[in-house]
mmCIF file of C-alpha atoms in Angstrom:
data_model
loop_
_atom_site.group_PDB
_atom_site.id
_atom_site.type_symbol
_atom_site.label_atom_id
_atom_site.label_comp_id
_atom_site.label_asym_id
_atom_site.label_seq_id
_atom_site.Cartn_x
_atom_site.Cartn_y
_atom_site.Cartn_z
ATOM 1 C CA MET X 1029 0.124 0.098 -0.165
ATOM 2 C CA LYS X 1030 1.319 3.307 -0.440
ATOM 3 C CA ASP X 1031 2.295 5.531 2.174
ATOM 4 C CA ASN X 1032 -0.097 8.466 1.472
ATOM 5 C CA TYR X 1033 -3.755 7.419 1.008
ATOM 6 C CA LEU X 1034 -7.460 8.122 1.834
ATOM 7 C CA PHE X 1035 -8.365 4.546 3.805
ATOM 8 C CA THR X 1036 -12.702 4.274 4.195
ATOM 9 C CA SER X 1037 -14.903 2.220 6.202
ATOM 10 C CA GLU X 1038 -17.982 1.538 7.075
ATOM 11 C CA SER X 1039 -20.188 0.399 10.192
ATOM 12 C CA VAL X 1040 -24.338 -0.177 10.079
ATOM 13 C CA THR X 1041 -26.710 -0.234 13.108
ATOM 14 C CA GLU X 1042 -28.461 -2.763 14.480
ATOM 15 C CA GLY X 1043 -31.663 -1.856 12.774
ATOM 16 C CA HIS X 1044 -30.035 -2.667 9.571
ATOM 17 C CA PRO X 1045 -31.650 -5.520 8.086
ATOM 18 C CA ASP X 1046 -28.213 -8.194 8.033
ATOM 19 C CA LYS X 1047 -27.429 -7.222 11.635
ATOM 20 C CA VAL X 1048 -30.827 -7.880 12.538
ATOM 21 C CA CYS X 1049 -30.372 -11.193 10.999
ATOM 22 C CA ASP X 1050 -26.741 -11.410 12.720
ATOM 23 C CA GLN X 1051 -28.718 -10.721 16.386
ATOM 24 C CA ILE X 1052 -31.459 -13.218 15.707
ATOM 25 C CA SER X 1053 -28.534 -16.239 14.874
ATOM 26 C CA ASP X 1054 -26.490 -15.349 18.012
ATOM 27 C CA ALA X 1055 -29.229 -14.856 20.126
ATOM 28 C CA VAL X 1056 -30.229 -17.837 19.104
ATOM 29 C CA LEU X 1057 -26.671 -19.449 19.764
ATOM 30 C CA ASP X 1058 -26.635 -18.091 23.041
ATOM 31 C CA ALA X 1059 -30.037 -19.492 24.320
ATOM 32 C CA LEU X 1060 -28.565 -23.092 22.876
ATOM 33 C CA LEU X 1061 -25.152 -22.546 24.778
ATOM 34 C CA LYS X 1062 -26.337 -21.669 28.128
ATOM 35 C CA GLN X 1063 -28.330 -24.584 28.329
ATOM 36 C CA ASP X 1064 -25.817 -27.063 26.410
ATOM 37 C CA PRO X 1065 -22.101 -25.579 26.471
ATOM 38 C CA MET X 1066 -21.507 -28.479 23.857
ATOM 39 C CA ALA X 1067 -24.134 -27.223 21.598
ATOM 40 C CA ARG X 1068 -23.386 -27.532 17.093
ATOM 41 C CA VAL X 1069 -24.847 -25.084 16.072
ATOM 42 C CA ALA X 1070 -25.190 -23.417 12.704
ATOM 43 C CA CYS X 1071 -27.648 -20.964 12.705
ATOM 44 C CA GLU X 1072 -28.697 -18.392 9.855
ATOM 45 C CA THR X 1073 -31.574 -15.898 9.730
ATOM 46 C CA ALA X 1074 -33.170 -14.144 6.748
ATOM 47 C CA VAL X 1075 -35.853 -11.320 6.561
ATOM 48 C CA THR X 1076 -37.703 -9.560 4.239
ATOM 49 C CA THR X 1077 -41.031 -7.701 4.680
ATOM 50 C CA GLY X 1078 -43.073 -9.169 7.239
ATOM 51 C CA LEU X 1079 -41.042 -12.028 7.523
ATOM 52 C CA VAL X 1080 -38.171 -14.314 9.735
ATOM 53 C CA LEU X 1081 -36.771 -17.312 8.277
ATOM 54 C CA VAL X 1082 -34.496 -18.859 10.978
ATOM 55 C CA MET X 1083 -32.980 -22.408 9.348
ATOM 56 C CA GLY X 1084 -29.462 -24.312 9.886
ATOM 57 C CA GLU X 1085 -28.258 -27.161 10.956
ATOM 58 C CA ILE X 1086 -28.339 -27.660 15.099
ATOM 59 C CA THR X 1087 -27.776 -31.034 17.039
ATOM 60 C CA THR X 1088 -28.095 -30.129 21.098
ATOM 61 C CA SER X 1089 -29.952 -31.375 24.410
ATOM 62 C CA ALA X 1090 -31.009 -28.299 24.731
ATOM 63 C CA TYR X 1091 -34.987 -26.641 23.697
ATOM 64 C CA VAL X 1092 -35.282 -22.782 23.208
ATOM 65 C CA ASP X 1093 -38.393 -21.030 21.639
ATOM 66 C CA ILE X 1094 -36.907 -19.750 18.489
ATOM 67 C CA PRO X 1095 -40.051 -17.816 17.218
ATOM 68 C CA ARG X 1096 -39.717 -16.037 20.527
ATOM 69 C CA ILE X 1097 -36.396 -15.637 20.548
ATOM 70 C CA ALA X 1098 -36.497 -13.935 16.707
ATOM 71 C CA ARG X 1099 -39.458 -11.888 18.059
ATOM 72 C CA ASP X 1100 -37.719 -10.398 21.360
ATOM 73 C CA THR X 1101 -34.750 -9.471 19.620
ATOM 74 C CA VAL X 1102 -36.634 -7.586 16.690
ATOM 75 C CA ARG X 1103 -38.386 -5.875 19.589
ATOM 76 C CA ASP X 1104 -35.273 -5.205 21.290
ATOM 77 C CA ILE X 1105 -33.815 -3.875 18.238
ATOM 78 C CA GLY X 1106 -36.849 -1.193 17.984
ATOM 79 C CA TYR X 1107 -39.272 -2.382 15.206
ATOM 80 C CA THR X 1108 -42.446 -2.217 16.979
ATOM 81 C CA ARG X 1109 -46.177 -0.886 15.404
ATOM 82 C CA ALA X 1110 -44.168 2.832 16.028
ATOM 83 C CA VAL X 1111 -41.666 2.038 13.102
ATOM 84 C CA GLY X 1112 -43.852 0.698 10.458
ATOM 85 C CA GLY X 1113 -43.235 -1.878 7.909
ATOM 86 C CA PHE X 1114 -41.828 -4.485 10.164
ATOM 87 C CA ASP X 1115 -43.411 -5.462 13.897
ATOM 88 C CA TYR X 1116 -41.791 -8.150 16.289
ATOM 89 C CA GLU X 1117 -45.837 -8.809 17.154
ATOM 90 C CA SER X 1118 -47.210 -9.417 13.347
ATOM 91 C CA CYS X 1119 -43.902 -10.901 11.434
ATOM 92 C CA ALA X 1120 -44.417 -14.485 10.310
ATOM 93 C CA VAL X 1121 -41.241 -16.320 11.893
ATOM 94 C CA LEU X 1122 -40.296 -19.686 10.144
ATOM 95 C CA THR X 1123 -37.963 -22.210 11.145
ATOM 96 C CA SER X 1124 -36.223 -24.637 9.190
ATOM 97 C CA ILE X 1125 -33.677 -26.782 11.478
ATOM 98 C CA ASP X 1126 -32.151 -30.031 10.937
ATOM 99 C CA GLU X 1127 -29.474 -31.930 13.014
ATOM 100 C CA GLN X 1128 -25.611 -31.401 11.858
ATOM 101 C CA SER X 1129 -24.094 -34.078 9.386
ATOM 102 C CA GLN X 1130 -22.656 -37.129 10.672
ATOM 103 C CA ASP X 1131 -19.723 -36.782 8.369
ATOM 104 C CA ILE X 1132 -19.137 -33.259 9.825
ATOM 105 C CA ALA X 1133 -19.660 -34.434 13.267
ATOM 106 C CA LEU X 1134 -17.284 -37.263 12.749
ATOM 107 C CA GLY X 1135 -14.218 -35.116 12.012
ATOM 108 C CA VAL X 1136 -15.052 -32.679 14.574
ATOM 109 C CA ASP X 1137 -15.545 -35.248 17.661
ATOM 110 C CA HIS X 1138 -12.578 -36.804 16.507
ATOM 111 C CA ALA X 1139 -9.499 -35.457 14.770
ATOM 112 C CA LEU X 1140 -7.867 -37.069 12.155
ATOM 113 C CA GLU X 1141 -4.303 -37.281 14.838
ATOM 114 C CA SER X 1142 -6.451 -39.064 17.150
ATOM 115 C CA ARG X 1143 -8.076 -41.296 14.856
ATOM 116 C CA ASN X 1144 -3.869 -42.173 13.699
ATOM 117 C CA GLY X 1145 -3.509 -43.040 17.571
ATOM 118 C CA GLY X 1146 -2.666 -39.566 18.641
ATOM 119 C CA THR X 1147 -3.813 -37.644 21.946
ATOM 120 C CA LEU X 1148 -8.296 -37.484 21.541
ATOM 121 C CA ALA X 1149 -8.908 -33.728 19.939
ATOM 122 C CA THR X 1150 -11.290 -31.919 18.474
ATOM 123 C CA GLY X 1151 -11.010 -31.476 14.807
ATOM 124 C CA ALA X 1152 -11.801 -28.261 13.120
ATOM 125 C CA GLY X 1153 -15.447 -28.076 11.944
ATOM 126 C CA ASP X 1154 -14.500 -26.828 8.399
ATOM 127 C CA GLN X 1155 -11.473 -26.308 6.054
ATOM 128 C CA GLY X 1156 -10.844 -22.372 5.354
ATOM 129 C CA LEU X 1157 -8.777 -19.546 6.293
ATOM 130 C CA MET X 1158 -9.081 -17.031 8.295
ATOM 131 C CA PHE X 1159 -6.601 -13.621 9.049
ATOM 132 C CA GLY X 1160 -6.203 -11.331 12.125
ATOM 133 C CA PHE X 1161 -5.045 -8.068 11.940
ATOM 134 C CA ALA X 1162 -4.169 -5.319 14.218
ATOM 135 C CA VAL X 1163 -2.422 -1.878 14.311
ATOM 136 C CA ASN X 1164 -1.068 1.129 15.909
ATOM 137 C CA ASP X 1165 -3.417 3.604 15.000
ATOM 138 C CA THR X 1166 -6.075 3.694 18.061
ATOM 139 C CA PRO X 1167 -5.325 2.107 21.528
ATOM 140 C CA GLU X 1168 -7.187 -1.211 21.082
ATOM 141 C CA PHE X 1169 -4.518 -1.530 17.890
ATOM 142 C CA MET X 1170 -7.709 -1.080 15.589
ATOM 143 C CA PRO X 1171 -7.770 0.908 11.942
ATOM 144 C CA LEU X 1172 -9.163 4.363 12.796
ATOM 145 C CA PRO X 1173 -11.665 4.342 9.847
ATOM 146 C CA ILE X 1174 -13.736 1.195 11.281
ATOM 147 C CA THR X 1175 -13.427 2.521 14.771
ATOM 148 C CA LEU X 1176 -14.649 5.938 14.429
ATOM 149 C CA ALA X 1177 -17.394 4.278 11.904
ATOM 150 C CA HIS X 1178 -18.530 1.745 14.855
ATOM 151 C CA LYS X 1179 -18.641 4.598 17.376
ATOM 152 C CA LEU X 1180 -21.254 6.292 15.111
ATOM 153 C CA THR X 1181 -23.488 3.754 14.286
ATOM 154 C CA LYS X 1182 -22.976 2.892 18.028
ATOM 155 C CA HIS X 1183 -24.176 6.338 19.304
ATOM 156 C CA LEU X 1184 -26.939 7.050 16.579
ATOM 157 C CA THR X 1185 -28.663 3.865 18.470
ATOM 158 C CA ASP X 1186 -28.031 5.475 21.718
ATOM 159 C CA VAL X 1187 -29.105 8.641 21.020
ATOM 160 C CA ARG X 1188 -32.824 6.874 19.470
ATOM 161 C CA LYS X 1189 -32.474 4.403 22.464
ATOM 162 C CA GLU X 1190 -32.357 7.108 25.028
ATOM 163 C CA GLY X 1191 -34.796 9.479 23.536
ATOM 164 C CA LEU X 1192 -32.785 12.056 23.099
ATOM 165 C CA THR X 1193 -34.771 12.370 19.671
ATOM 166 C CA ASP X 1194 -38.030 11.304 18.177
ATOM 167 C CA MET X 1195 -36.779 11.534 14.787
ATOM 168 C CA LEU X 1196 -34.847 8.199 14.635
ATOM 169 C CA PHE X 1197 -35.929 4.800 13.357
ATOM 170 C CA PRO X 1198 -33.690 1.651 13.419
ATOM 171 C CA ASP X 1199 -32.018 1.409 10.226
ATOM 172 C CA GLY X 1200 -29.353 3.197 9.585
ATOM 173 C CA LYS X 1201 -24.933 3.515 8.576
ATOM 174 C CA ALA X 1202 -21.630 5.369 8.883
ATOM 175 C CA GLN X 1203 -18.737 6.018 6.736
ATOM 176 C CA VAL X 1204 -15.931 7.798 7.490
ATOM 177 C CA SER X 1205 -12.905 8.174 5.349
ATOM 178 C CA VAL X 1206 -9.393 8.587 7.027
ATOM 179 C CA ARG X 1207 -6.189 10.362 5.352
ATOM 180 C CA TYR X 1208 -3.188 8.806 6.392
ATOM 181 C CA GLU X 1209 0.632 10.482 5.189
ATOM 182 C CA ASN X 1210 3.289 8.326 5.700
ATOM 183 C CA ASN X 1211 1.200 5.521 7.393
ATOM 184 C CA ARG X 1212 -0.263 7.643 10.229
ATOM 185 C CA PRO X 1213 -3.923 8.949 9.854
ATOM 186 C CA VAL X 1214 -3.655 12.794 9.908
ATOM 187 C CA HIS X 1215 -6.953 13.958 8.773
ATOM 188 C CA ILE X 1216 -10.905 12.963 8.925
ATOM 189 C CA ASP X 1217 -11.520 13.967 5.199
ATOM 190 C CA THR X 1218 -15.325 12.712 4.524
ATOM 191 C CA VAL X 1219 -17.691 11.751 7.460
ATOM 192 C CA VAL X 1220 -21.353 10.067 5.549
ATOM 193 C CA VAL X 1221 -24.426 9.127 8.212
ATOM 194 C CA SER X 1222 -27.518 7.904 7.160
ATOM 195 C CA SER X 1223 -30.046 7.088 9.113
ATOM 196 C CA GLN X 1224 -33.709 5.656 8.725
ATOM 197 C CA HIS X 1225 -35.939 8.686 10.072
ATOM 198 C CA ARG X 1226 -39.736 9.434 10.281
ATOM 199 C CA ALA X 1227 -41.540 10.583 6.856
ATOM 200 C CA GLU X 1228 -42.569 14.033 8.612
ATOM 201 C CA VAL X 1229 -38.907 14.960 9.253
ATOM 202 C CA GLU X 1230 -37.274 17.793 6.963
ATOM 203 C CA LEU X 1231 -34.037 17.054 6.007
ATOM 204 C CA ALA X 1232 -31.958 20.359 7.348
ATOM 205 C CA ASP X 1233 -33.534 19.781 10.793
ATOM 206 C CA LEU X 1234 -32.388 15.921 10.496
ATOM 207 C CA GLU X 1235 -29.313 17.042 9.202
ATOM 208 C CA GLN X 1236 -28.431 19.259 11.940
ATOM 209 C CA GLU X 1237 -29.925 16.604 15.105
ATOM 210 C CA ILE X 1238 -27.442 14.103 13.848
ATOM 211 C CA LYS X 1239 -24.805 16.424 13.549
ATOM 212 C CA ARG X 1240 -25.022 18.086 17.003
ATOM 213 C CA LEU X 1241 -25.994 14.867 18.842
ATOM 214 C CA VAL X 1242 -23.724 11.917 16.804
ATOM 215 C CA ILE X 1243 -21.071 13.237 14.825
ATOM 216 C CA ASP X 1244 -19.644 16.064 17.288
ATOM 217 C CA PRO X 1245 -19.782 14.127 20.412
ATOM 218 C CA VAL X 1246 -18.571 10.976 18.517
ATOM 219 C CA LEU X 1247 -15.360 12.748 16.630
ATOM 220 C CA GLU X 1248 -14.473 15.738 19.062
ATOM 221 C CA GLY X 1249 -11.034 15.978 20.289
ATOM 222 C CA SER X 1250 -9.859 13.856 17.334
ATOM 223 C CA LEU X 1251 -8.724 14.435 13.557
ATOM 224 C CA TYR X 1252 -11.802 15.987 12.684
ATOM 225 C CA ASP X 1253 -12.664 19.720 11.989
ATOM 226 C CA GLU X 1254 -13.996 22.512 10.058
ATOM 227 C CA ASP X 1255 -12.686 20.962 6.697
ATOM 228 C CA THR X 1256 -14.207 17.338 7.373
ATOM 229 C CA ALA X 1257 -16.779 17.059 5.119
ATOM 230 C CA ILE X 1258 -20.218 16.326 6.360
ATOM 231 C CA LEU X 1259 -23.003 14.018 4.531
ATOM 232 C CA VAL X 1260 -26.240 13.474 6.541
ATOM 233 C CA ASN X 1261 -28.723 11.300 4.213
ATOM 234 C CA PRO X 1262 -27.290 12.226 1.084
ATOM 235 C CA THR X 1263 -30.347 10.655 -1.079
ATOM 236 C CA GLY X 1264 -32.639 13.273 0.647
ATOM 237 C CA ARG X 1265 -34.856 10.776 2.252
ATOM 238 C CA PHE X 1266 -34.673 7.536 4.225
ATOM 239 C CA VAL X 1267 -37.849 6.446 5.573
ATOM 240 C CA ILE X 1268 -38.238 2.782 4.126
ATOM 241 C CA GLY X 1269 -36.036 0.880 6.085
ATOM 242 C CA GLY X 1270 -34.929 -2.033 7.901
ATOM 243 C CA PRO X 1271 -36.241 -5.375 6.600
ATOM 244 C CA GLN X 1272 -38.931 -3.717 4.336
ATOM 245 C CA GLY X 1273 -36.433 -1.711 2.344
ATOM 246 C CA ASP X 1274 -34.114 -4.586 1.919
ATOM 247 C CA SER X 1275 -34.164 -8.267 2.589
ATOM 248 C CA GLY X 1276 -31.103 -9.343 4.867
ATOM 249 C CA LEU X 1277 -29.017 -12.257 5.764
ATOM 250 C CA THR X 1278 -26.895 -13.427 8.372
ATOM 251 C CA GLY X 1279 -22.936 -13.091 7.499
ATOM 252 C CA ARG X 1280 -23.373 -10.419 4.758
ATOM 253 C CA LYS X 1281 -21.470 -7.407 7.317
ATOM 254 C CA ILE X 1282 -18.052 -9.773 7.339
ATOM 255 C CA ILE X 1283 -16.096 -6.850 6.450
ATOM 256 C CA CYS X 1284 -17.632 -4.397 9.278
ATOM 257 C CA ASP X 1285 -17.427 -7.074 11.565
ATOM 258 C CA THR X 1286 -13.646 -7.183 11.221
ATOM 259 C CA TYR X 1287 -11.588 -4.429 10.309
ATOM 260 C CA GLY X 1288 -13.477 -2.177 8.318
ATOM 261 C CA GLY X 1289 -11.692 -3.686 4.674
ATOM 262 C CA MET X 1290 -7.985 -2.888 6.020
ATOM 263 C CA GLY X 1291 -6.164 -6.105 5.958
ATOM 264 C CA ARG X 1292 -7.642 -9.361 4.283
ATOM 265 C CA HIS X 1293 -10.524 -11.677 5.108
ATOM 266 C CA GLY X 1294 -10.737 -15.347 5.089
ATOM 267 C CA GLY X 1295 -14.352 -15.256 3.614
ATOM 268 C CA GLY X 1296 -16.095 -16.967 6.691
ATOM 269 C CA ALA X 1297 -18.559 -15.225 8.562
ATOM 270 C CA PHE X 1298 -19.228 -15.503 12.526
ATOM 271 C CA SER X 1299 -22.329 -14.945 13.528
ATOM 272 C CA GLY X 1300 -24.670 -18.052 14.492
ATOM 273 C CA LYS X 1301 -21.789 -20.443 14.562
ATOM 274 C CA ASP X 1302 -20.554 -22.313 17.743
ATOM 275 C CA PRO X 1303 -16.702 -22.317 18.484
ATOM 276 C CA THR X 1304 -16.075 -25.391 16.894
ATOM 277 C CA LYS X 1305 -16.598 -23.722 13.653
ATOM 278 C CA VAL X 1306 -13.057 -22.523 13.104
ATOM 279 C CA ASP X 1307 -14.254 -19.310 11.478
ATOM 280 C CA ARG X 1308 -15.095 -17.890 14.313
ATOM 281 C CA SER X 1309 -12.941 -19.506 16.691
ATOM 282 C CA ALA X 1310 -9.642 -18.963 14.640
ATOM 283 C CA SER X 1311 -10.581 -15.999 13.445
ATOM 284 C CA TYR X 1312 -10.610 -14.553 16.875
ATOM 285 C CA LEU X 1313 -7.041 -16.836 17.953
ATOM 286 C CA ALA X 1314 -5.716 -14.960 14.785
ATOM 287 C CA ARG X 1315 -6.870 -11.273 16.129
ATOM 288 C CA TYR X 1316 -5.217 -12.133 19.601
ATOM 289 C CA LEU X 1317 -2.336 -13.090 17.563
ATOM 290 C CA ALA X 1318 -1.695 -10.162 15.398
ATOM 291 C CA LYS X 1319 -2.644 -7.455 18.680
ATOM 292 C CA ASN X 1320 0.042 -9.130 20.760
ATOM 293 C CA VAL X 1321 2.704 -8.715 18.264
ATOM 294 C CA VAL X 1322 1.486 -5.325 17.910
ATOM 295 C CA ALA X 1323 1.916 -4.786 21.520
ATOM 296 C CA ALA X 1324 4.563 -6.414 22.170
ATOM 297 C CA GLY X 1325 6.803 -3.845 19.791
ATOM 298 C CA PHE X 1326 7.655 -6.025 17.038
ATOM 299 C CA ALA X 1327 5.989 -4.374 14.515
ATOM 300 C CA THR X 1328 3.568 -1.225 14.188
ATOM 301 C CA LYS X 1329 1.023 -3.393 11.616
ATOM 302 C CA ALA X 1330 0.561 -7.492 11.791
ATOM 303 C CA GLU X 1331 -1.473 -9.558 10.018
ATOM 304 C CA VAL X 1332 -1.998 -13.420 10.791
ATOM 305 C CA GLN X 1333 -3.086 -16.128 8.590
ATOM 306 C CA LEU X 1334 -4.209 -19.824 9.861
ATOM 307 C CA ALA X 1335 -5.735 -22.051 8.057
ATOM 308 C CA TYR X 1336 -7.425 -25.586 8.427
ATOM 309 C CA ALA X 1337 -8.710 -29.012 7.377
ATOM 310 C CA ILE X 1338 -11.853 -29.827 8.214
ATOM 311 C CA GLY X 1339 -11.413 -32.739 10.829
ATOM 312 C CA VAL X 1340 -7.949 -31.891 11.394
ATOM 313 C CA ALA X 1341 -6.787 -30.369 14.853
ATOM 314 C CA GLU X 1342 -3.546 -28.761 13.762
ATOM 315 C CA PRO X 1343 -3.622 -25.374 11.464
ATOM 316 C CA ILE X 1344 -1.900 -26.725 7.821
ATOM 317 C CA SER X 1345 -0.423 -23.148 7.859
ATOM 318 C CA VAL X 1346 0.500 -20.534 10.240
ATOM 319 C CA SER X 1347 2.114 -17.126 8.371
ATOM 320 C CA ILE X 1348 2.192 -13.652 9.220
ATOM 321 C CA ASP X 1349 2.873 -10.291 7.023
ATOM 322 C CA CYS X 1350 4.092 -7.036 9.169
ATOM 323 C CA PHE X 1351 4.209 -4.981 6.016
ATOM 324 C CA GLY X 1352 7.641 -4.197 6.224
ATOM 325 C CA THR X 1353 7.084 -2.824 10.286
ATOM 326 C CA ALA X 1354 8.730 -5.860 11.870
ATOM 327 C CA VAL X 1355 11.814 -5.288 13.867
ATOM 328 C CA MET X 1356 13.034 -8.663 13.505
ATOM 329 C CA SER X 1357 12.474 -11.777 11.157
ATOM 330 C CA GLU X 1358 8.811 -12.759 10.224
ATOM 331 C CA ASN X 1359 10.064 -16.582 10.571
ATOM 332 C CA GLU X 1360 11.336 -15.627 13.805
ATOM 333 C CA ILE X 1361 7.969 -14.675 14.804
ATOM 334 C CA GLU X 1362 5.797 -16.934 13.544
ATOM 335 C CA ARG X 1363 8.022 -19.168 15.415
ATOM 336 C CA LEU X 1364 7.447 -17.777 18.599
ATOM 337 C CA LEU X 1365 3.898 -17.822 18.228
ATOM 338 C CA ARG X 1366 3.569 -21.594 17.081
ATOM 339 C CA GLU X 1367 5.847 -22.105 20.288
ATOM 340 C CA ALA X 1368 3.873 -19.917 22.542
ATOM 341 C CA VAL X 1369 -0.105 -21.059 21.910
ATOM 342 C CA ASP X 1370 -1.684 -24.283 21.179
ATOM 343 C CA MET X 1371 -3.963 -23.817 17.725
ATOM 344 C CA ARG X 1372 -6.330 -26.309 17.875
ATOM 345 C CA PRO X 1373 -9.454 -25.802 17.912
ATOM 346 C CA ASP X 1374 -10.159 -27.585 21.712
ATOM 347 C CA ALA X 1375 -7.350 -25.272 23.081
ATOM 348 C CA ILE X 1376 -8.586 -21.935 21.562
ATOM 349 C CA ILE X 1377 -11.779 -22.505 23.030
ATOM 350 C CA ARG X 1378 -10.379 -23.419 26.339
ATOM 351 C CA ARG X 1379 -8.227 -20.026 26.007
ATOM 352 C CA PHE X 1380 -10.946 -17.750 25.053
ATOM 353 C CA GLU X 1381 -13.715 -19.706 26.754
ATOM 354 C CA LEU X 1382 -15.659 -19.741 24.139
ATOM 355 C CA ARG X 1383 -18.248 -22.150 25.165
ATOM 356 C CA ARG X 1384 -20.968 -18.722 26.751
ATOM 357 C CA PRO X 1385 -23.347 -17.088 26.103
ATOM 358 C CA ILE X 1386 -21.482 -13.991 25.095
ATOM 359 C CA TYR X 1387 -22.093 -13.661 21.303
ATOM 360 C CA GLN X 1388 -25.276 -11.795 20.965
ATOM 361 C CA ALA X 1389 -23.210 -8.578 22.245
ATOM 362 C CA LEU X 1390 -20.941 -9.548 19.366
ATOM 363 C CA SER X 1391 -23.236 -9.198 16.202
ATOM 364 C CA ASN X 1392 -22.668 -5.298 16.383
ATOM 365 C CA TYR X 1393 -20.354 -3.054 16.140
ATOM 366 C CA GLY X 1394 -17.331 -5.169 15.615
ATOM 367 C CA HIS X 1395 -15.843 -8.391 17.229
ATOM 368 C CA PHE X 1396 -12.480 -6.581 17.693
ATOM 369 C CA GLY X 1397 -11.508 -3.739 19.532
ATOM 370 C CA ARG X 1398 -14.026 -4.314 21.952
ATOM 371 C CA VAL X 1399 -12.150 -3.761 25.404
ATOM 372 C CA GLU X 1400 -15.222 -2.574 26.944
ATOM 373 C CA LEU X 1401 -16.995 -6.256 26.677
ATOM 374 C CA GLY X 1402 -13.409 -7.553 28.624
ATOM 375 C CA LEU X 1403 -13.146 -10.170 25.317
ATOM 376 C CA PRO X 1404 -10.263 -12.548 26.148
ATOM 377 C CA TRP X 1405 -9.141 -12.113 22.457
ATOM 378 C CA GLU X 1406 -8.465 -8.755 22.929
ATOM 379 C CA ALA X 1407 -6.098 -9.210 25.831
ATOM 380 C CA THR X 1408 -2.274 -8.282 25.601
ATOM 381 C CA ASP X 1409 -0.781 -10.820 28.080
ATOM 382 C CA LEU X 1410 0.820 -12.854 25.466
ATOM 383 C CA ALA X 1411 3.117 -9.605 24.999
ATOM 384 C CA SER X 1412 5.297 -9.855 27.636
ATOM 385 C CA GLU X 1413 6.127 -13.639 27.347
ATOM 386 C CA LEU X 1414 6.880 -12.809 23.422
ATOM 387 C CA ARG X 1415 9.164 -9.907 24.522
ATOM 388 C CA LYS X 1416 11.112 -12.285 27.484
ATOM 389 C CA LYS X 1417 11.543 -15.151 24.328
ATOM 390 C CA THR X 1418 13.645 -12.594 22.140
ATOM 391 C CA GLY X 1419 15.174 -9.893 24.774
ATOM 392 C CA HIS X 1420 13.260 -7.665 23.449
ATOM 393 C CA SER X 1421 11.980 -4.050 25.276
ATOM 394 C CA GLY X 1422 9.062 -3.497 23.507
ATOM 395 C CA ASP X 1423 10.493 0.289 22.319
#
């Protein structure tokens, strides 16, 4: 990447139709894990006008009322009769749930290594590649554009739910463009906020309220100034939104969920999947590894790739790219990570305590950089261990 450039990331509110689906899928997962921590869950949701469809493969000893979970989630987001177009009480909720394929379960329950005489281990729930990323743009080691975009959409939702204005409905988006010079963020060039609103609201009034209540409080003290371009609802009107305005599907906001497009993505979504699915658990591990490499002072930017084969416990590849910022050989960093961390699915699950009902809270505003949630993959406890092994001070 060039040294001087603009980079843009977007976030969406919990009322966005795709995020409605992510939340329902993760609410079902949480309800099952609360009763049965060993549940195998691959739950997906689709929404459109007047309809919620929950589908997937679930193997569990638990019973949960999926239609009630779906309705409660839609209600908590804010889609009630007062909003119009989509209502938690009147929408139809359909379910189509099967058990997990026994062919998949065979490899997950007993990894290839244990079938070949090794220690009993859980195999990866699918093949795939996962990326974790970290950069020292922010205290959370997250890229600045996605961090600010998430803060805007979260605050847009908080303003609505706290009743600070009656203009807003649940659907919305934010986009932030940051200018980089010498690979460091120096200015916020453009901010775009689009919010669903009441039909009678005038655009000028909406622009004023969103700037006053959302943009200024969130961006004050950052790289935001009078030269920053601000666009609020640039189409001029956003009354029809949510599942009435567009169909939604679980897993369609994977870039919002991760690093806002900065850093690569393996393609696997997170929501609705139990932690034997390495799409989820190994992505959390890759983030942990990348963040600790940066926190240790080994690089200012790091990206870790992990790859797994279905039914095999050990990753088939581990690699790291520090984009020319590493203070030592990337091969050496990779070796240190392999020695320090057990990367098998069972070990990831134990390290991060992933069989807990923690997932619905992650289904909005990103799975990474959420230090307020106390997520174990956001810890930097590995950094000091890495420094000790190399004698590097971290400066």
